[in-house]
Amino acid sequence: MRTLEAIIPPHRVTGRHLQRVSMLPDRNHLSPFLRLEYTSGKQDPAIAPLERTDVPLYRGAESVTLVYDGTLTYNDCRDNSRKVSPGDVHWVTAGNGLLHHHHCDAGVCQTDGIFRFIQLQINLPAHSKTTRPRQQYLPHDKIPCWHLPEDKGSIDVIAGAYNDVTGSISTFSALHVLNARLQAGARVGFSYPAPFNTAFFVLNGTVTFNDRITINAGQLALLANDNPDFTITAQEAAVVLLLSGAPIAEPVEQQGPFVMNTPEEIYQSVRDYNWGKYGYLEE
């Protein structure tokens, strides 16, 4: 069975009203995934202006937003705009240059104001960093889903595959992104090639890894690259985000929203941004 390598401690960032938990594992241990941020809290526009909710990437990578509560508003420099509602997934490829961001939706703030969402940053292979920007939007009712026996829960297959269910998101490298909603007592097995970097984040509840190790809500479990198979058992109702992917064996240079392979490429990316080659986007 695959073993546990580490539990990544969260780095908490406090906004005016939103609490942000940022997971920053070593890039070599979780490539192609660069970063996971879990944001939760309540916003009231009568108290303070709406907060920016993301740390967007403008070139060389992808930003993935998964909404659990509340609604976000997306805008980019190409005049694209959309709402991202609970259960939806918004997968944005910055490619060769895209200014974009998400905000808490004012309509939700004026009702209950509750927000919970995860944002992932995913690296692109060098040959794909110059691809044209694109976005893939999956409303919750269109996400392929695998149902556990005896109504013990379900697994949304966002990218990659689980059992005989294949996700509909197109990716630039081999990876899997699954959102598991488990009832108490549900035991689920997973199997990915041992070289794939694999981790899971517990949003709600408490789970047991391989029937031995307890992982609590708010923790990111980083798995070793020793065996393909492992299990997750819900001690109580739980929501778990699982990530697994083939590592991108290339150097990574990151400066703010730019993720490239060399310092020279970073320099050029910043120059292109300063010269307005990505377009313009009002904050």
Tab-separated table of C-alpha atoms in Angstrom:
chain	number	residue	atom	x	y	z
A	1	MET	CA	0.000	0.000	0.000
A	2	ARG	CA	1.098	3.581	-0.646
A	3	THR	CA	2.382	5.255	2.506
A	4	LEU	CA	1.980	8.729	3.977
A	5	GLU	CA	4.991	10.994	3.458
A	6	ALA	CA	3.845	14.095	5.313
A	7	ILE	CA	0.943	16.208	6.448
A	8	ILE	CA	1.522	19.669	4.970
A	9	PRO	CA	0.860	22.401	7.546
A	10	PRO	CA	-1.379	25.251	6.415
A	11	HIS	CA	-0.188	28.807	6.052
A	12	ARG	CA	-3.048	31.038	7.130
A	13	VAL	CA	-3.637	34.378	5.455
A	14	THR	CA	-6.369	36.593	6.892
A	15	GLY	CA	-8.230	39.021	4.678
A	16	ARG	CA	-10.792	41.536	5.830
A	17	HIS	CA	-13.388	38.796	6.259
A	18	LEU	CA	-12.164	35.711	4.388
A	19	GLN	CA	-9.792	33.186	5.950
A	20	ARG	CA	-7.353	31.677	3.451
A	21	VAL	CA	-5.386	28.484	4.054
A	22	SER	CA	-2.487	28.148	1.626
A	23	MET	CA	-0.718	24.831	1.049
A	24	LEU	CA	2.794	25.161	-0.371
A	25	PRO	CA	4.360	21.703	-0.721
A	26	ASP	CA	7.778	21.264	-2.268
A	27	ARG	CA	7.243	21.504	-6.023
A	28	ASN	CA	9.225	18.344	-6.666
A	29	HIS	CA	6.911	16.401	-4.368
A	30	LEU	CA	3.589	17.468	-5.876
A	31	SER	CA	4.360	18.513	-9.468
A	32	PRO	CA	2.419	19.363	-11.621
A	33	PHE	CA	0.431	20.955	-8.767
A	34	LEU	CA	2.018	24.192	-7.519
A	35	ARG	CA	-0.325	25.420	-4.825
A	36	LEU	CA	-3.647	24.768	-3.093
A	37	GLU	CA	-5.622	27.518	-1.390
A	38	TYR	CA	-8.765	26.925	0.642
A	39	THR	CA	-10.810	30.046	1.379
A	40	SER	CA	-13.772	30.278	3.724
A	41	GLY	CA	-15.695	32.946	5.584
A	42	LYS	CA	-18.386	35.563	5.261
A	43	GLN	CA	-18.365	38.920	3.487
A	44	ASP	CA	-20.705	41.836	3.995
A	45	PRO	CA	-20.359	44.614	1.384
A	46	ALA	CA	-21.978	47.043	3.815
A	47	ILE	CA	-18.875	46.709	6.018
A	48	ALA	CA	-16.081	46.526	3.443
A	49	PRO	CA	-15.609	46.320	-0.329
A	50	LEU	CA	-15.606	42.867	-1.885
A	51	GLU	CA	-12.280	41.090	-1.619
A	52	ARG	CA	-10.331	39.617	-4.474
A	53	THR	CA	-10.480	35.899	-3.858
A	54	ASP	CA	-7.556	34.536	-5.813
A	55	VAL	CA	-3.859	34.718	-6.574
A	56	PRO	CA	-4.182	34.442	-10.362
A	57	LEU	CA	-1.554	33.158	-12.752
A	58	TYR	CA	-1.011	35.235	-15.896
A	59	ARG	CA	1.379	33.069	-17.958
A	60	GLY	CA	2.681	29.505	-18.092
A	61	ALA	CA	0.196	27.746	-15.825
A	62	GLU	CA	-3.459	27.026	-15.011
A	63	SER	CA	-5.817	28.166	-12.240
A	64	VAL	CA	-8.640	25.868	-11.140
A	65	THR	CA	-11.515	27.069	-8.953
A	66	LEU	CA	-13.876	24.653	-7.158
A	67	VAL	CA	-16.786	26.315	-5.348
A	68	TYR	CA	-18.498	24.642	-2.373
A	69	ASP	CA	-20.539	27.556	-0.947
A	70	GLY	CA	-21.295	30.994	-2.319
A	71	THR	CA	-20.898	32.282	-5.858
A	72	LEU	CA	-17.846	33.848	-7.479
A	73	THR	CA	-17.713	36.255	-10.405
A	74	TYR	CA	-14.980	35.741	-13.006
A	75	ASN	CA	-13.619	38.401	-15.366
A	76	ASP	CA	-10.683	38.474	-17.749
A	77	CYS	CA	-8.966	40.814	-20.193
A	78	ARG	CA	-10.808	39.260	-23.151
A	79	ASP	CA	-14.167	40.499	-21.846
A	80	ASN	CA	-15.174	37.049	-20.627
A	81	SER	CA	-17.362	37.035	-17.537
A	82	ARG	CA	-19.286	34.328	-15.723
A	83	LYS	CA	-20.712	33.217	-12.401
A	84	VAL	CA	-19.193	30.165	-10.697
A	85	SER	CA	-21.789	28.625	-8.387
A	86	PRO	CA	-21.686	25.927	-5.659
A	87	GLY	CA	-20.514	22.605	-7.073
A	88	ASP	CA	-19.131	24.205	-10.250
A	89	VAL	CA	-15.553	23.962	-11.522
A	90	HIS	CA	-13.806	26.700	-13.508
A	91	TRP	CA	-10.517	25.660	-15.159
A	92	VAL	CA	-8.558	28.595	-16.637
A	93	THR	CA	-5.446	28.088	-18.770
A	94	ALA	CA	-3.367	31.263	-18.822
A	95	GLY	CA	-1.047	29.829	-21.478
A	96	ASN	CA	0.900	32.586	-23.224
A	97	GLY	CA	-0.813	35.384	-21.320
A	98	LEU	CA	-4.190	36.113	-19.695
A	99	LEU	CA	-5.184	38.652	-17.045
A	100	HIS	CA	-8.057	37.318	-14.959
A	101	HIS	CA	-9.493	37.206	-11.454
A	102	HIS	CA	-12.419	36.039	-9.325
A	103	HIS	CA	-14.435	38.107	-6.870
A	104	CYS	CA	-17.034	37.199	-4.298
A	105	ASP	CA	-20.417	37.765	-5.921
A	106	ALA	CA	-22.211	40.800	-4.490
A	107	GLY	CA	-25.612	39.072	-4.654
A	108	VAL	CA	-24.457	36.336	-2.306
A	109	CYS	CA	-22.856	38.861	0.028
A	110	GLN	CA	-26.198	40.632	0.328
A	111	THR	CA	-27.946	37.398	1.369
A	112	ASP	CA	-26.022	34.981	3.612
A	113	GLY	CA	-22.510	36.022	2.522
A	114	ILE	CA	-21.004	32.563	3.147
A	115	PHE	CA	-18.136	31.421	0.900
A	116	ARG	CA	-16.081	28.201	0.696
A	117	PHE	CA	-13.908	27.386	-2.293
A	118	ILE	CA	-10.583	25.867	-3.326
A	119	GLN	CA	-8.204	27.236	-5.930
A	120	LEU	CA	-5.433	25.136	-7.443
A	121	GLN	CA	-2.409	26.274	-9.408
A	122	ILE	CA	-1.174	23.736	-11.958
A	123	ASN	CA	2.029	23.979	-13.942
A	124	LEU	CA	2.154	23.574	-17.718
A	125	PRO	CA	4.903	21.646	-19.537
A	126	ALA	CA	7.363	23.876	-21.385
A	127	HIS	CA	5.925	23.032	-24.815
A	128	SER	CA	2.448	24.112	-23.616
A	129	LYS	CA	3.343	27.412	-21.946
A	130	THR	CA	2.796	29.276	-25.210
A	131	THR	CA	-0.633	27.770	-25.847
A	132	ARG	CA	-3.558	30.130	-26.380
A	133	PRO	CA	-5.497	30.989	-23.216
A	134	ARG	CA	-8.746	29.125	-22.680
A	135	GLN	CA	-11.305	28.385	-20.021
A	136	GLN	CA	-13.278	25.224	-19.311
A	137	TYR	CA	-16.440	25.551	-17.215
A	138	LEU	CA	-18.205	22.594	-15.625
A	139	PRO	CA	-21.531	23.198	-13.885
A	140	HIS	CA	-22.071	20.689	-11.107
A	141	ASP	CA	-24.790	18.738	-12.931
A	142	LYS	CA	-22.442	18.156	-15.895
A	143	ILE	CA	-19.510	16.728	-13.903
A	144	PRO	CA	-19.094	12.967	-14.483
A	145	CYS	CA	-19.777	11.141	-11.230
A	146	TRP	CA	-19.146	7.674	-9.773
A	147	HIS	CA	-21.631	6.597	-7.080
A	148	LEU	CA	-20.561	4.436	-4.165
A	149	PRO	CA	-22.627	1.328	-3.365
A	150	GLU	CA	-25.377	1.574	-0.729
A	151	ASP	CA	-25.613	5.364	-1.131
A	152	LYS	CA	-22.342	5.818	0.752
A	153	GLY	CA	-21.420	8.841	-1.301
A	154	SER	CA	-20.166	9.954	-4.695
A	155	ILE	CA	-16.956	10.949	-6.467
A	156	ASP	CA	-16.982	13.807	-8.962
A	157	VAL	CA	-14.397	13.075	-11.653
A	158	ILE	CA	-13.244	16.529	-12.718
A	159	ALA	CA	-10.121	15.477	-14.615
A	160	GLY	CA	-8.574	12.083	-15.264
A	161	ALA	CA	-10.575	9.004	-14.319
A	162	TYR	CA	-11.947	6.896	-11.493
A	163	ASN	CA	-12.999	3.301	-12.180
A	164	ASP	CA	-15.001	3.477	-15.413
A	165	VAL	CA	-15.808	7.206	-15.166
A	166	THR	CA	-13.676	9.696	-17.132
A	167	GLY	CA	-13.569	13.419	-16.451
A	168	SER	CA	-14.417	15.875	-19.214
A	169	ILE	CA	-11.670	18.446	-18.525
A	170	SER	CA	-8.890	18.431	-21.122
A	171	THR	CA	-5.402	18.655	-19.569
A	172	PHE	CA	-1.869	19.234	-20.870
A	173	SER	CA	-0.286	16.487	-18.740
A	174	ALA	CA	-1.506	13.272	-17.140
A	175	LEU	CA	-3.361	14.184	-13.947
A	176	HIS	CA	-6.443	13.383	-11.876
A	177	VAL	CA	-8.634	15.747	-9.864
A	178	LEU	CA	-11.452	14.103	-7.895
A	179	ASN	CA	-13.938	15.526	-5.413
A	180	ALA	CA	-15.243	12.824	-3.049
A	181	ARG	CA	-18.326	13.339	-0.895
A	182	LEU	CA	-18.408	10.442	1.567
A	183	GLN	CA	-20.943	9.304	4.146
A	184	ALA	CA	-19.774	8.004	7.519
A	185	GLY	CA	-18.250	4.557	7.147
A	186	ALA	CA	-17.609	4.832	3.401
A	187	ARG	CA	-14.327	3.162	2.413
A	188	VAL	CA	-12.920	4.010	-1.018
A	189	GLY	CA	-9.900	2.545	-2.773
A	190	PHE	CA	-7.664	4.453	-5.185
A	191	SER	CA	-4.852	3.329	-7.469
A	192	TYR	CA	-2.441	5.522	-9.430
A	193	PRO	CA	1.015	4.747	-10.839
A	194	ALA	CA	3.601	4.938	-8.065
A	195	PRO	CA	5.599	7.714	-9.840
A	196	PHE	CA	2.496	9.956	-9.871
A	197	ASN	CA	2.649	12.622	-7.169
A	198	THR	CA	-0.481	12.194	-5.064
A	199	ALA	CA	-2.140	14.088	-2.215
A	200	PHE	CA	-5.578	14.708	-0.758
A	201	PHE	CA	-7.100	17.619	1.153
A	202	VAL	CA	-9.893	17.124	3.696
A	203	LEU	CA	-12.419	19.951	3.606
A	204	ASN	CA	-15.001	18.509	5.990
A	205	GLY	CA	-15.017	15.674	8.467
A	206	THR	CA	-12.302	13.228	9.475
A	207	VAL	CA	-10.940	10.346	7.418
A	208	THR	CA	-8.597	7.408	7.941
A	209	PHE	CA	-5.772	6.714	5.508
A	210	ASN	CA	-5.103	3.009	4.876
A	211	ASP	CA	-7.186	2.121	7.979
A	212	ARG	CA	-4.398	3.446	10.231
A	213	ILE	CA	-3.721	7.195	10.062
A	214	THR	CA	-6.284	9.886	10.901
A	215	ILE	CA	-6.417	12.984	8.672
A	216	ASN	CA	-8.533	15.868	9.953
A	217	ALA	CA	-10.397	18.670	8.226
A	218	GLY	CA	-8.040	21.358	6.946
A	219	GLN	CA	-5.082	19.011	6.465
A	220	LEU	CA	-3.300	18.118	3.220
A	221	ALA	CA	-1.920	14.569	3.164
A	222	LEU	CA	1.101	14.147	0.876
A	223	LEU	CA	1.635	10.516	-0.144
A	224	ALA	CA	4.893	8.738	-0.905
A	225	ASN	CA	5.763	7.456	-4.391
A	226	ASP	CA	6.177	3.859	-3.281
A	227	ASN	CA	3.034	1.921	-4.262
A	228	PRO	CA	-0.051	2.511	-6.418
A	229	ASP	CA	-2.876	1.577	-4.021
A	230	PHE	CA	-4.364	3.243	-0.933
A	231	THR	CA	-7.709	3.670	0.817
A	232	ILE	CA	-9.622	6.519	2.433
A	233	THR	CA	-12.335	5.771	5.002
A	234	ALA	CA	-14.731	8.421	6.305
A	235	GLN	CA	-15.060	8.395	10.088
A	236	GLU	CA	-17.933	10.853	9.637
A	237	ALA	CA	-19.474	12.634	6.674
A	238	ALA	CA	-16.520	14.064	4.777
A	239	VAL	CA	-15.517	15.958	1.647
A	240	VAL	CA	-12.090	15.130	0.207
A	241	LEU	CA	-10.284	16.628	-2.796
A	242	LEU	CA	-7.815	14.159	-4.335
A	243	LEU	CA	-4.951	15.168	-6.641
A	244	SER	CA	-2.613	12.881	-8.571
A	245	GLY	CA	-0.400	13.601	-11.551
A	246	ALA	CA	2.690	12.681	-13.508
A	247	PRO	CA	5.508	15.001	-12.410
A	248	ILE	CA	6.770	17.523	-14.942
A	249	ALA	CA	10.528	16.918	-14.943
A	250	GLU	CA	11.517	20.472	-15.835
A	251	PRO	CA	12.948	23.423	-13.899
A	252	VAL	CA	10.371	25.846	-12.484
A	253	GLU	CA	10.916	29.585	-12.244
A	254	GLN	CA	8.062	31.537	-10.671
A	255	GLN	CA	7.761	35.233	-10.016
A	256	GLY	CA	4.348	36.301	-8.837
A	257	PRO	CA	1.772	35.342	-11.498
A	258	PHE	CA	4.351	34.068	-14.008
A	259	VAL	CA	5.442	30.401	-14.059
A	260	MET	CA	8.159	29.606	-16.584
A	261	ASN	CA	11.285	27.457	-16.926
A	262	THR	CA	14.149	29.990	-16.920
A	263	PRO	CA	14.916	33.427	-15.434
A	264	GLU	CA	15.109	34.797	-18.981
A	265	GLU	CA	11.542	33.659	-19.675
A	266	ILE	CA	10.379	35.311	-16.451
A	267	TYR	CA	12.095	38.548	-17.475
A	268	GLN	CA	10.367	38.456	-20.858
A	269	SER	CA	6.990	37.649	-19.258
A	270	VAL	CA	7.256	40.645	-16.949
A	271	ARG	CA	8.285	42.909	-19.852
A	272	ASP	CA	5.334	41.704	-21.932
A	273	TYR	CA	3.021	42.419	-19.003
A	274	ASN	CA	4.440	45.907	-18.480
A	275	TRP	CA	4.115	46.645	-22.195
A	276	GLY	CA	0.433	45.658	-22.130
A	277	LYS	CA	0.795	42.607	-24.367
A	278	TYR	CA	-1.630	40.617	-22.214
A	279	GLY	CA	-4.331	43.239	-22.518
A	280	TYR	CA	-5.883	45.195	-19.641
A	281	LEU	CA	-8.210	44.312	-16.804
A	282	GLU	CA	-9.666	46.695	-14.255
A	283	GLU	CA	-9.325	45.594	-10.628
